[in-house]
Coordinates of C-alpha atoms in Angstrom, one line a residue:
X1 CA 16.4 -123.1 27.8
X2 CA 15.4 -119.7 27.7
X3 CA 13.4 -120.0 30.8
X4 CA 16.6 -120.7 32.6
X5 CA 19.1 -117.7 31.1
X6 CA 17.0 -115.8 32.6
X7 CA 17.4 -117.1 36.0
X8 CA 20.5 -117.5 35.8
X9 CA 20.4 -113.7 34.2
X10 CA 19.1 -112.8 37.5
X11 CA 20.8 -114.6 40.1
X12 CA 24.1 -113.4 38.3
X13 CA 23.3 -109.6 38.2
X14 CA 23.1 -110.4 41.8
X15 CA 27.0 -110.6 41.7
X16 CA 26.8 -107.1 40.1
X17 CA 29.5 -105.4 42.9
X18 CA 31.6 -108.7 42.9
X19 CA 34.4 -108.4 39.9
X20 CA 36.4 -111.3 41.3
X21 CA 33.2 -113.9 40.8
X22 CA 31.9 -111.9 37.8
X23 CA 35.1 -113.1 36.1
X24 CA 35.5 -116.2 36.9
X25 CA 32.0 -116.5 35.2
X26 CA 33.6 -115.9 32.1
X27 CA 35.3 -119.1 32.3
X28 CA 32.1 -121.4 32.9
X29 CA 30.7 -121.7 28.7
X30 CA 30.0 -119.6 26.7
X31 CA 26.0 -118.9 28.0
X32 CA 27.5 -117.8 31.2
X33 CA 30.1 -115.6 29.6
X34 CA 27.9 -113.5 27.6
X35 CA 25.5 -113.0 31.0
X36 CA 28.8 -112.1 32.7
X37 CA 29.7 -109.4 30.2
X38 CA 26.6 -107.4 29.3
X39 CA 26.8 -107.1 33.6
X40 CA 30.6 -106.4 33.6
X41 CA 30.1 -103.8 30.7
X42 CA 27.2 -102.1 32.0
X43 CA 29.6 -99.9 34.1
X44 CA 33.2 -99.9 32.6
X45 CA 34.7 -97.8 35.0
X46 CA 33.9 -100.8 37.4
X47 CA 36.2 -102.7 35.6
X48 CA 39.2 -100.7 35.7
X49 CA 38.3 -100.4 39.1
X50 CA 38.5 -104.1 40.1
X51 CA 42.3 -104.6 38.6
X52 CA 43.9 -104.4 42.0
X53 CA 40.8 -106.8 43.6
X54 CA 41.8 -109.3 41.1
X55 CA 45.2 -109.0 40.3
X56 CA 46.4 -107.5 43.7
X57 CA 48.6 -105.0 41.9
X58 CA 47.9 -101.9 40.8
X59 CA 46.9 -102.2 37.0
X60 CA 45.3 -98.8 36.3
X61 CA 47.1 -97.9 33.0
X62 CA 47.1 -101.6 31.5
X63 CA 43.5 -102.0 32.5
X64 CA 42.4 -98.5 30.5
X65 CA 44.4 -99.2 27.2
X66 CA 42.6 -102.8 27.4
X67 CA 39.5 -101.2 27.5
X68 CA 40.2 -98.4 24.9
X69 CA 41.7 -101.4 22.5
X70 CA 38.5 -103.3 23.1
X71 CA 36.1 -100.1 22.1
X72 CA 38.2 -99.3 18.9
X73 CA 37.9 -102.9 18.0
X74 CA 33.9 -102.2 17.9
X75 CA 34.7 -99.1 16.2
X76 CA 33.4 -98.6 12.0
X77 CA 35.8 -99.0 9.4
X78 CA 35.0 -95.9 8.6
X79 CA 36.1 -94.5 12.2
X80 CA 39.3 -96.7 12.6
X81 CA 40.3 -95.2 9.2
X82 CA 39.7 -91.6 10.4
X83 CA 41.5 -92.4 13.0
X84 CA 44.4 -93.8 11.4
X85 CA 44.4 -91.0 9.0
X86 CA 45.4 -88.6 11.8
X87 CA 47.9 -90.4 13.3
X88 CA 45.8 -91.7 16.3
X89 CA 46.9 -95.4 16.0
X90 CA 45.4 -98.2 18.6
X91 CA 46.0 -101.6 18.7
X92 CA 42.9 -103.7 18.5
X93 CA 42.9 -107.3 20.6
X94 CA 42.4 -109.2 18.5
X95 CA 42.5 -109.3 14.5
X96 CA 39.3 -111.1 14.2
X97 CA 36.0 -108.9 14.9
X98 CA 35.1 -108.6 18.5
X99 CA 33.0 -112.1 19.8
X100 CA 30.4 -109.5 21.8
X101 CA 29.4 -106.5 21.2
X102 CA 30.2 -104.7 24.5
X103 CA 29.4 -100.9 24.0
X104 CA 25.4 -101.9 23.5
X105 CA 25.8 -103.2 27.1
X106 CA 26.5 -100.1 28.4
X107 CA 23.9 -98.5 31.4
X108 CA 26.7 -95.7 32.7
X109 CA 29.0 -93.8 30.5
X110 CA 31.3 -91.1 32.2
X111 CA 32.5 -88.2 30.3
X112 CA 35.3 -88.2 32.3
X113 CA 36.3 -91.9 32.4
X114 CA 36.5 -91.4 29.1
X115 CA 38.7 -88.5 29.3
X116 CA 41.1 -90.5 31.6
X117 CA 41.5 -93.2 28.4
X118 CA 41.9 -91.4 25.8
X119 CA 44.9 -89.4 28.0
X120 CA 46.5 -92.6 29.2
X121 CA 47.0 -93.6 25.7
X122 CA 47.2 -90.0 23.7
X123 CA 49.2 -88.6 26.7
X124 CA 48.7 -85.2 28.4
X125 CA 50.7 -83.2 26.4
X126 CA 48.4 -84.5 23.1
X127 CA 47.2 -81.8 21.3
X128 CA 42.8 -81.2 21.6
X129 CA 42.5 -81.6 18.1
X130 CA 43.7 -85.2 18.4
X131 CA 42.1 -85.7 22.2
X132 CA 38.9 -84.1 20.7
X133 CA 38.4 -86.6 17.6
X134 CA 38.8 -89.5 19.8
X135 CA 36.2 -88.9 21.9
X136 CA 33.6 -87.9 19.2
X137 CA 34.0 -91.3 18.2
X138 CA 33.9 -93.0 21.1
X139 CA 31.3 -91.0 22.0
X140 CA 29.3 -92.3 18.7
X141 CA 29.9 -95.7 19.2
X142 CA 28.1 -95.6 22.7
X143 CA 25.2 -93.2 20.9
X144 CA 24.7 -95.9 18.1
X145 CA 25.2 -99.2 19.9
X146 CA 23.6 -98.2 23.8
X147 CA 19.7 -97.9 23.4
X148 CA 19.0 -97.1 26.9
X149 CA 21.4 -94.8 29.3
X150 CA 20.5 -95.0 32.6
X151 CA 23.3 -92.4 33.7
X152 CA 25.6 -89.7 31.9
X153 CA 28.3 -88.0 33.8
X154 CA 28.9 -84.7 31.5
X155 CA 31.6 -82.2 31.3
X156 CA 33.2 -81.9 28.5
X157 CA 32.5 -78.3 26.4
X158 CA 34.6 -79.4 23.6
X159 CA 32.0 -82.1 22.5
X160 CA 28.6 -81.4 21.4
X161 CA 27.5 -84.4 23.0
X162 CA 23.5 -84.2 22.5
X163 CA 23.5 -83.0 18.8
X164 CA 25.1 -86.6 18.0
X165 CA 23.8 -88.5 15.5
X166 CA 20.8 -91.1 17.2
X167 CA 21.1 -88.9 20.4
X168 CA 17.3 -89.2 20.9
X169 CA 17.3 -93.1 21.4
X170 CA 20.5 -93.3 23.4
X171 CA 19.5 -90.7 26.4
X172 CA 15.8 -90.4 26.2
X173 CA 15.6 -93.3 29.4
X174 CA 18.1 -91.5 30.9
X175 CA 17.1 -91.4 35.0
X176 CA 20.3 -90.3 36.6
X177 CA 22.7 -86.9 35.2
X178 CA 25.7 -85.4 36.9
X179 CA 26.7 -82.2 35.1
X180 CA 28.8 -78.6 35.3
X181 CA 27.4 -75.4 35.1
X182 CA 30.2 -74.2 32.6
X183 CA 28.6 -76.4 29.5
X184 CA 27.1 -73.9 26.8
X185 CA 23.2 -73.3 27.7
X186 CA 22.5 -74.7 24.1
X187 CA 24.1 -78.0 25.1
X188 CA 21.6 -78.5 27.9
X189 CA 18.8 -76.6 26.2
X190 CA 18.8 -79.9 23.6
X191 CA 19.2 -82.2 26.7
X192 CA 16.0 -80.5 27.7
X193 CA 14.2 -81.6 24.2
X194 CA 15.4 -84.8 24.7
X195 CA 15.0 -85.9 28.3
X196 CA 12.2 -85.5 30.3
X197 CA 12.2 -88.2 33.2
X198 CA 15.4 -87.6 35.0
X199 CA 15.1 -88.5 38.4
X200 CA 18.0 -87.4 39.9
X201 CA 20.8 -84.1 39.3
X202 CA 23.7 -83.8 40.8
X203 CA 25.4 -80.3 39.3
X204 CA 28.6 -81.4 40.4
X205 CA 30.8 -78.0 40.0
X206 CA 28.5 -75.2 40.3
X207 CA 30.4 -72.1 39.4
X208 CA 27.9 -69.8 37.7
X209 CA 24.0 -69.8 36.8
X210 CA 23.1 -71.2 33.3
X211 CA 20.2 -70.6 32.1
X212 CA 20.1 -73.8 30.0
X213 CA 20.5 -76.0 32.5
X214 CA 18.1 -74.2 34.5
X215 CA 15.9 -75.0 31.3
X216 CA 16.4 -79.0 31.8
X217 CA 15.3 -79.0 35.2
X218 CA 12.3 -77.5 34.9
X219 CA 11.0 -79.5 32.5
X220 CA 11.4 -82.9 34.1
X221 CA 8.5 -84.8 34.7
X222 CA 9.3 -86.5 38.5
X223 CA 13.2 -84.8 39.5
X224 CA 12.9 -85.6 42.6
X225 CA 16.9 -85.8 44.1
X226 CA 18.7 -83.1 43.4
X227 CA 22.8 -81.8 44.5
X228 CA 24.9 -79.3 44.0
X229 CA 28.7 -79.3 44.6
X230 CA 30.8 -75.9 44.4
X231 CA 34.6 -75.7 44.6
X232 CA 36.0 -76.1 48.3
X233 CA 37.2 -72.4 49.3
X234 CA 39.6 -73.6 52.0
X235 CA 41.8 -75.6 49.5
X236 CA 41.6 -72.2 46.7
X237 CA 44.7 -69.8 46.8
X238 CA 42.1 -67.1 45.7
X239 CA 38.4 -67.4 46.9
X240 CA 35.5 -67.3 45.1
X241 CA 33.5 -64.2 45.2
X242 CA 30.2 -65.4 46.4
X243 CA 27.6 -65.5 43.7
X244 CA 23.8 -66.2 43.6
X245 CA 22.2 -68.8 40.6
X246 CA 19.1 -66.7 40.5
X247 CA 17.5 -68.4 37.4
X248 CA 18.3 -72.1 38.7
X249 CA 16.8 -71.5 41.9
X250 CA 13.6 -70.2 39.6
X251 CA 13.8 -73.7 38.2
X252 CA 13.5 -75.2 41.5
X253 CA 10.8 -73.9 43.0
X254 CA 9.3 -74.4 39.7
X255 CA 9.4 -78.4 40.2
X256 CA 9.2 -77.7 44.3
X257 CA 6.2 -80.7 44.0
X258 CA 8.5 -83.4 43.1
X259 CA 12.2 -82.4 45.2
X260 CA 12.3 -84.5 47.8
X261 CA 16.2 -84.5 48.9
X262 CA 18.2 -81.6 48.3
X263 CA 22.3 -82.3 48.9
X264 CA 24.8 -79.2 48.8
X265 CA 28.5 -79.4 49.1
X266 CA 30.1 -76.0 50.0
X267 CA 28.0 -74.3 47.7
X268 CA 24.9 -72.6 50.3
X269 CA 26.2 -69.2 49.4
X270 CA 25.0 -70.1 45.8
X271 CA 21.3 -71.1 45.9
X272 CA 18.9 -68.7 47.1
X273 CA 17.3 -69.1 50.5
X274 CA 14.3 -68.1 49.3
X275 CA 14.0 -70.6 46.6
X276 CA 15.5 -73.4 48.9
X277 CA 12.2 -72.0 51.4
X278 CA 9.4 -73.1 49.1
X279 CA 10.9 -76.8 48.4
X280 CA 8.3 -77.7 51.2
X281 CA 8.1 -81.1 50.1
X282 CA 11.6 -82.0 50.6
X283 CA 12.1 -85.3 52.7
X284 CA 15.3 -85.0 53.3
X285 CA 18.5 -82.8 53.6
X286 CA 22.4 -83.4 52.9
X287 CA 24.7 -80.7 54.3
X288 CA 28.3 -81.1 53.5
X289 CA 29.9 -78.0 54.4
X290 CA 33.6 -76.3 53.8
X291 CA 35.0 -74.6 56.7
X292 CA 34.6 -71.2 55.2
X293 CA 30.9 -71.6 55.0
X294 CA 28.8 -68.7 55.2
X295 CA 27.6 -68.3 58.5
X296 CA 24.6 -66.0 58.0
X297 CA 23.2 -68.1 55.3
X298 CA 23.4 -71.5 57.5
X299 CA 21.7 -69.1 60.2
X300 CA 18.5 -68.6 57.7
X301 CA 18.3 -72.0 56.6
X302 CA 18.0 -73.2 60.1
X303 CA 15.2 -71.0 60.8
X304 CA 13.3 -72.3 57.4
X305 CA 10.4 -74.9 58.1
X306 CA 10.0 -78.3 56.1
X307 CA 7.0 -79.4 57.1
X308 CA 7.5 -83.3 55.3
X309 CA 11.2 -83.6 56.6
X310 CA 12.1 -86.7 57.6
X311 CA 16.2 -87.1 57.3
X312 CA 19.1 -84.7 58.1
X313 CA 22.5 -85.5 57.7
X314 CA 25.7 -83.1 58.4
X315 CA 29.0 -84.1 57.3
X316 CA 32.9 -82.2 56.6
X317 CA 32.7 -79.5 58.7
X318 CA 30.3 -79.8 61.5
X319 CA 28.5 -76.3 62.4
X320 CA 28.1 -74.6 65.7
X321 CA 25.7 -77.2 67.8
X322 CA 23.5 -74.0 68.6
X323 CA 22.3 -73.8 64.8
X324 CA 21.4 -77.5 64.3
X325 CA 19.8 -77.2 67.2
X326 CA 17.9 -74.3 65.7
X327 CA 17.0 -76.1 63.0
X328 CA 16.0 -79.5 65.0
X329 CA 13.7 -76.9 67.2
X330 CA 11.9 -75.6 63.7
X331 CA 12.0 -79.1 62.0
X332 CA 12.5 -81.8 64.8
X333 CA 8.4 -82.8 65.3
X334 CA 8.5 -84.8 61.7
X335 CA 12.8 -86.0 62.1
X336 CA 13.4 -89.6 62.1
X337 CA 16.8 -89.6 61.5
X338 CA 19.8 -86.8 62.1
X339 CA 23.9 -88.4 61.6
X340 CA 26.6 -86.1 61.7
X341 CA 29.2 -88.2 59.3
X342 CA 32.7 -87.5 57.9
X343 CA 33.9 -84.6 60.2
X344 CA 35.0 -83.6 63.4
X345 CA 33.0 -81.3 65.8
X346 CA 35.2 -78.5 66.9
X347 CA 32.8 -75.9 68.9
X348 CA 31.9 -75.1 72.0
X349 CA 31.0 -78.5 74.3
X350 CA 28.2 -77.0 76.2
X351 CA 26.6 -77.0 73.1
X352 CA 26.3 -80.6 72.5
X353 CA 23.8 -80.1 75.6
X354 CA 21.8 -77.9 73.9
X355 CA 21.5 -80.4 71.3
X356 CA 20.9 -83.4 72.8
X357 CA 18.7 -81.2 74.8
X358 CA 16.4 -79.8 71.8
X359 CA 16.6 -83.6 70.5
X360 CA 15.0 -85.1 73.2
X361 CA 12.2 -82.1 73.9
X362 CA 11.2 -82.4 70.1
X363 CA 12.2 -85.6 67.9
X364 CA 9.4 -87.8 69.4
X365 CA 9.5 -90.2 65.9
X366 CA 13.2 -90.3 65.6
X367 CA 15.1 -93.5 64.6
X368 CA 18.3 -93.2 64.0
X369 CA 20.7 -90.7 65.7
X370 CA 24.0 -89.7 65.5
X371 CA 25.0 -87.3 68.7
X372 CA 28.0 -86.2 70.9
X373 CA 28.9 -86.5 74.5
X374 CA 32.0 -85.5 76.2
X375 CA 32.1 -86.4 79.7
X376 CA 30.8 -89.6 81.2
X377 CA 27.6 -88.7 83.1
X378 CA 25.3 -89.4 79.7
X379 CA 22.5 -87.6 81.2
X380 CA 21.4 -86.1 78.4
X381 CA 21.5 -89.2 76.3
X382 CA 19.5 -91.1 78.4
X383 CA 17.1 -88.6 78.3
X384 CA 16.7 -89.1 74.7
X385 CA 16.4 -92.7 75.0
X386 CA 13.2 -91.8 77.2
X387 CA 11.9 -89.2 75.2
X388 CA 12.3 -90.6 71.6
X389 CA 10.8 -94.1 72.0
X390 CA 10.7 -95.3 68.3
X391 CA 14.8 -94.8 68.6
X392 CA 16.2 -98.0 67.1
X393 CA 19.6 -97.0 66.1
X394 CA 22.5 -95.0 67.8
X395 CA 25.7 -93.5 67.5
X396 CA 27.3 -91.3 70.4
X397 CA 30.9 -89.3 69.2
X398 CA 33.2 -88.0 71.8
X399 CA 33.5 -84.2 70.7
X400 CA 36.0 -83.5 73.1
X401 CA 39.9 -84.4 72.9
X402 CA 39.9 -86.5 76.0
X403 CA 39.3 -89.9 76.1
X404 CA 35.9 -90.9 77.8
X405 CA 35.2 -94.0 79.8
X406 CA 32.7 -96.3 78.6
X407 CA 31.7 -97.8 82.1
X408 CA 28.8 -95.2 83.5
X409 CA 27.4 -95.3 79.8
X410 CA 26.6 -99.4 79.7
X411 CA 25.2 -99.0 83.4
X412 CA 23.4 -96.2 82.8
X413 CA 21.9 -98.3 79.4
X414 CA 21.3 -101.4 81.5
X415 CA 19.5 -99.4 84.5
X416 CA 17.2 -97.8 81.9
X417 CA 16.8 -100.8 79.6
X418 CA 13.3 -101.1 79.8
X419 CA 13.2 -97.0 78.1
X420 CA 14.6 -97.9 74.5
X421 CA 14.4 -100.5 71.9
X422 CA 17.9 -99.8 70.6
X423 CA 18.8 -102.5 68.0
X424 CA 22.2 -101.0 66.8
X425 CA 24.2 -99.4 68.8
X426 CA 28.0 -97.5 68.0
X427 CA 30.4 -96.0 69.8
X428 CA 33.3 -93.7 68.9
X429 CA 36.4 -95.2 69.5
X430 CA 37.3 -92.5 71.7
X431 CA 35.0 -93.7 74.4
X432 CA 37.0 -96.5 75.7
X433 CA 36.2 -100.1 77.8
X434 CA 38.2 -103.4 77.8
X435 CA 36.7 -106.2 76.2
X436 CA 36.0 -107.7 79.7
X437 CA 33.4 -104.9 80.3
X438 CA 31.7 -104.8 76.4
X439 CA 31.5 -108.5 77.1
X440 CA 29.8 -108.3 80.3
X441 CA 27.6 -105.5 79.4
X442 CA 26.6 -107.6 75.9
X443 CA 26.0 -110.8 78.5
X444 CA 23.4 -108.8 80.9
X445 CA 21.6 -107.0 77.5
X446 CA 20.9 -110.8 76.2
X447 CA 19.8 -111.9 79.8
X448 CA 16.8 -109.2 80.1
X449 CA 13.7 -110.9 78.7
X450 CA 11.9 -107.3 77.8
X451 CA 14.9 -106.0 76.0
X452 CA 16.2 -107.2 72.2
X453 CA 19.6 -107.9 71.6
X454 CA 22.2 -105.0 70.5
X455 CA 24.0 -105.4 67.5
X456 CA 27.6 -103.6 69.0
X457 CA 29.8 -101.3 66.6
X458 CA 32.7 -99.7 66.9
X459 CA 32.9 -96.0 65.0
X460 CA 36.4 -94.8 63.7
X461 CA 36.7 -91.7 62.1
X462 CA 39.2 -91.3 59.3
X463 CA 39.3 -94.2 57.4
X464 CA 41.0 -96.2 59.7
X465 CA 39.3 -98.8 61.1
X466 CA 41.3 -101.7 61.8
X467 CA 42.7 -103.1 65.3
X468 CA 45.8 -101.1 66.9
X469 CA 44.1 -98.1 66.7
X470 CA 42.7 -95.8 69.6
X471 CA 43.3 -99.1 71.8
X472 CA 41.0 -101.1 70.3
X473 CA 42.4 -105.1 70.1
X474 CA 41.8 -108.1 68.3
X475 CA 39.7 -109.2 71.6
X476 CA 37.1 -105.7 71.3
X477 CA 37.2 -107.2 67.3
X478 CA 36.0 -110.5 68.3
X479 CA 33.1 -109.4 70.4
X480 CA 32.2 -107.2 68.1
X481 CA 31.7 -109.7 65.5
X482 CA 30.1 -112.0 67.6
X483 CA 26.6 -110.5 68.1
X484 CA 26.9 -109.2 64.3
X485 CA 29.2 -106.2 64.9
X486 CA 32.5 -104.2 63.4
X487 CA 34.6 -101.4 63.4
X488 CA 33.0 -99.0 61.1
X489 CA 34.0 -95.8 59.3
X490 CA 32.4 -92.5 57.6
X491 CA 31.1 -94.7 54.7
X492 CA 30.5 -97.1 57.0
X493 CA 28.2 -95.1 58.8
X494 CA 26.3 -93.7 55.9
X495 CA 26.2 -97.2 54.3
X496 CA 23.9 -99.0 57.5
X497 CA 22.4 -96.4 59.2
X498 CA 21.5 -93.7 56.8
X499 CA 18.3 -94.1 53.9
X500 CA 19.2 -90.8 52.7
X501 CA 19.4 -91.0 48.8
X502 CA 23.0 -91.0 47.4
X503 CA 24.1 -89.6 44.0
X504 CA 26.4 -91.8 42.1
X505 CA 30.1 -90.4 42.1
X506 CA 31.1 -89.2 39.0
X507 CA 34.9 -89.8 37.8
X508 CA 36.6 -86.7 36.7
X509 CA 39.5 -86.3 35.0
X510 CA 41.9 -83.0 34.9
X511 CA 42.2 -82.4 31.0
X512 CA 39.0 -82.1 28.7

């Protein structure tokens, strides 16, 4: 018997993304209920999140005070009376005592899921005294009852989160942290005596150098992903002066051995270029960049060499061609895979030349490419096909604003078939052909003996990727699935063609 709870353990944490089945799972017995929860409480936000995938209405209120009622149900006597005695009053489900206990199931806790819970039922204009109490305890409960985080999302300067009672068991597995740089140094200077084997950091609003937490990551034992997220200055009514976080970037180069992907969000001004210089073991890089960036800064870092670089990705705003090109001709000899995602290219189209240009001269292992074109010779993309032999995946934008004909490109890809081994191969909706040609350019790939078969996508930027759009029809849809294809987006993209690592995304909520 227990021989097959496990089995049925694992084939059901399978089903860990699928709420709907999850659920229903729930209904089976009561062996099969029990497996379902622990998997549906190891990540509560998931579950508010699945309320309109399984109701099809929006439930987002109802489905937070059902999970708040379900945590004060686990709570201590001793808690629901302190509660009570300040006027916080919440109604439990059920008067009997809970059938599981759900808070020891729980892998992810979010500071600021929490946040958005306590609000929902407190209100906004609750006063923090109140706000504040109710989150110690909740807090507690997950300290006492979860013996093993895997992730903490933490932002909340109001709680003195690692100084909690039974601290040490609850977070000393932790692998994942997302954090801010305004927490007090002394809360992250006892993170730093707890945990030692975070793997990955994502210092999601960085907005001034604390030495604390600069403390934490130098003494991990294998850090090896690392972010860092500033405020966007293009959505501020007054800009950030720019400031330098000196004594994290110490930290840095102090663990330099084990960083192997560095991500920043509109916040190069921030980290020194000379610390980001000695991360020489750094596999790969995550650029996603706010209009305003600082042009000098991007200039250096393209002229920095990382000798182990492997992956490159660019998304928001899309720099000047020339630059990445820079970079490519510093770093392109070890590049196996460059996308631009998420973001428009706006520059100068002769540059996209010079790209594709220093692409094809110097990325001899690369893999998988994401590139622009704008006019329909495809010269320079062929020459990349011919140059970078081990290219197995490719996705050509249209950078400029008219709309590009299709046609040369699939005879230009036939007549040079026997120069690339694409497998997966995406075009921006912008570069147009009827379904007629796709179909008959699919047809001639599959009757070439020396060539694999394409699996066809469709790219469409801006989240809207359905038929009706940019003329693409339900026939285009049809092909497309046919030989294993879609219409993809930005997420899309980043989902099947990028290995770059990916930081969880924290939930955040606008009152502490």
């Amino acid at each position: 018997m227990m021989i097959f709870t496990k089995f049925l353990k694992k084939i059901l944490e399978f089903l860990d993304n699928d709420m709907v089945t999850l659920h229903s799972c729930l209904l089976v017995n009561e062996e099969w209920s029990k497996i379902a929860v622990e998997i549906l409480w190891k990540d509560i936000y998931k579950i508010q999140a699945s309320a309109e995938e399984l109701y099809g209405i929006e439930l987002e209120d109802e489905s937070d005070q059902n999970i708040l009622s379900t945590l004060y149900s686990c709570l201590s006597k001793e808690s629901k009376e302190l509660l009570i005695q300040n006027n916080i009053i919440i109604e439990s489900p059920t008067l009997k005592s809970p059938k599981y206990d759900y808070p020891s199931y729980c892998k992810y806790l979010d500071a600021g899921y929490i946040n958005q819970l306590i609000i929902i039922h407190l209100g906004e204009e609750s006063k923090i005294y109140e706000r504040t109490l109710l989150k110690q305890e909740i807090y507690q409960l997950f300290i006492e009852k979860s013996s093993s985080l895997l992730y903490l999302h933490f932002h909340d300067p109001h709680v003195p989160f690692p100084y909690f009672s039974g601290i040490s068991n609850s977070i000393n597995h932790l692998r994942e942290f997302s954090c801010d740089t305004s927490i007090p140094p002394s809360i992250y200077c006892r993170m730093a005596q707890l945990c030692r084997n975070i793997n990955k950091l994502l210092i999601k609003w960085v907005k001034e150098d604390n030495e604390g937490l600069a403390k934490l990551i130098q003494l991990q034992n294998n850090l090896y992903d690392i972010g860092f997220e500033c405020e966007d200055q293009d959505n501020l009514e007054e800009k950030i002066d720019p400031f330098i976080c000196t004594i994290i970037g110490n930290a840095l180069e102090s663990i330099s051995n084990s960083l192997s992907h560095l991500y920043i969000k509109n916040s190069l001004f921030c980290i020194p270029l000379s610390s980001i210089s000695n991360l020489t073991n750094l596999t790969s890089i995550d650029l996603n960049l706010e209009e305003l960036f600082p042009i000098d800064a991007l200039e250096s870092l393209c002229n920095i060499h990382f000798p182990n670089l492997s992956k490159l990705l660019i998304g928001e705003n899309i720099p000047p061609l020339v630059l990445i090109a820079n970079f490519i001709k510093t770093n392109g000899s070890s590049l196996k895979e460059i996308l631009f995602y998420n973001g428009f290219y706006n520059g100068d189209l002769d540059e996209c030349t010079i790209l594709n240009q220093m692409i094809s001269r110097t990325c001899s292992k690369l893999e998988t490419l994401m590139t622009f074109c704008y006019d329909d010779q495809f010269q320079d993309i062929i020459e990349i096909l011919i140059c970078c032999d081990n290219l197995i995946n490719l996705i050509l934008r249209n950078s400029s604003d008219e709309n590009i004909d299709a046609t040369p490109l699939f005879t230009t890809l036939l007549a040079n078939s026997s120069h690339h081994k694409l497998s997966k191969f995406c075009v921006d909706s912008k570069i147009h052909f009827t379904p007629d040609i796709l179909n008959s350019f699919l047809d001639m790939i599959d009757d070439k003996k020396n060539i694999n078969s394409i699996i066809f996508y469709i790219y469409k930027s801006g989240g809207i990727k359905y038929v009706g759009y940019d003329g693409i029809t339900n026939n285009h849809l049809l092909i497309l699935e046919s030989v294993g294809g879609c219409i993809l987006d930005d997420d899309d993209i980043i989902n099947d063609f990028s290995t770059v690592p990916k930081f969880r995304v924290p939930y955040r909520y606008s009152l502490e």
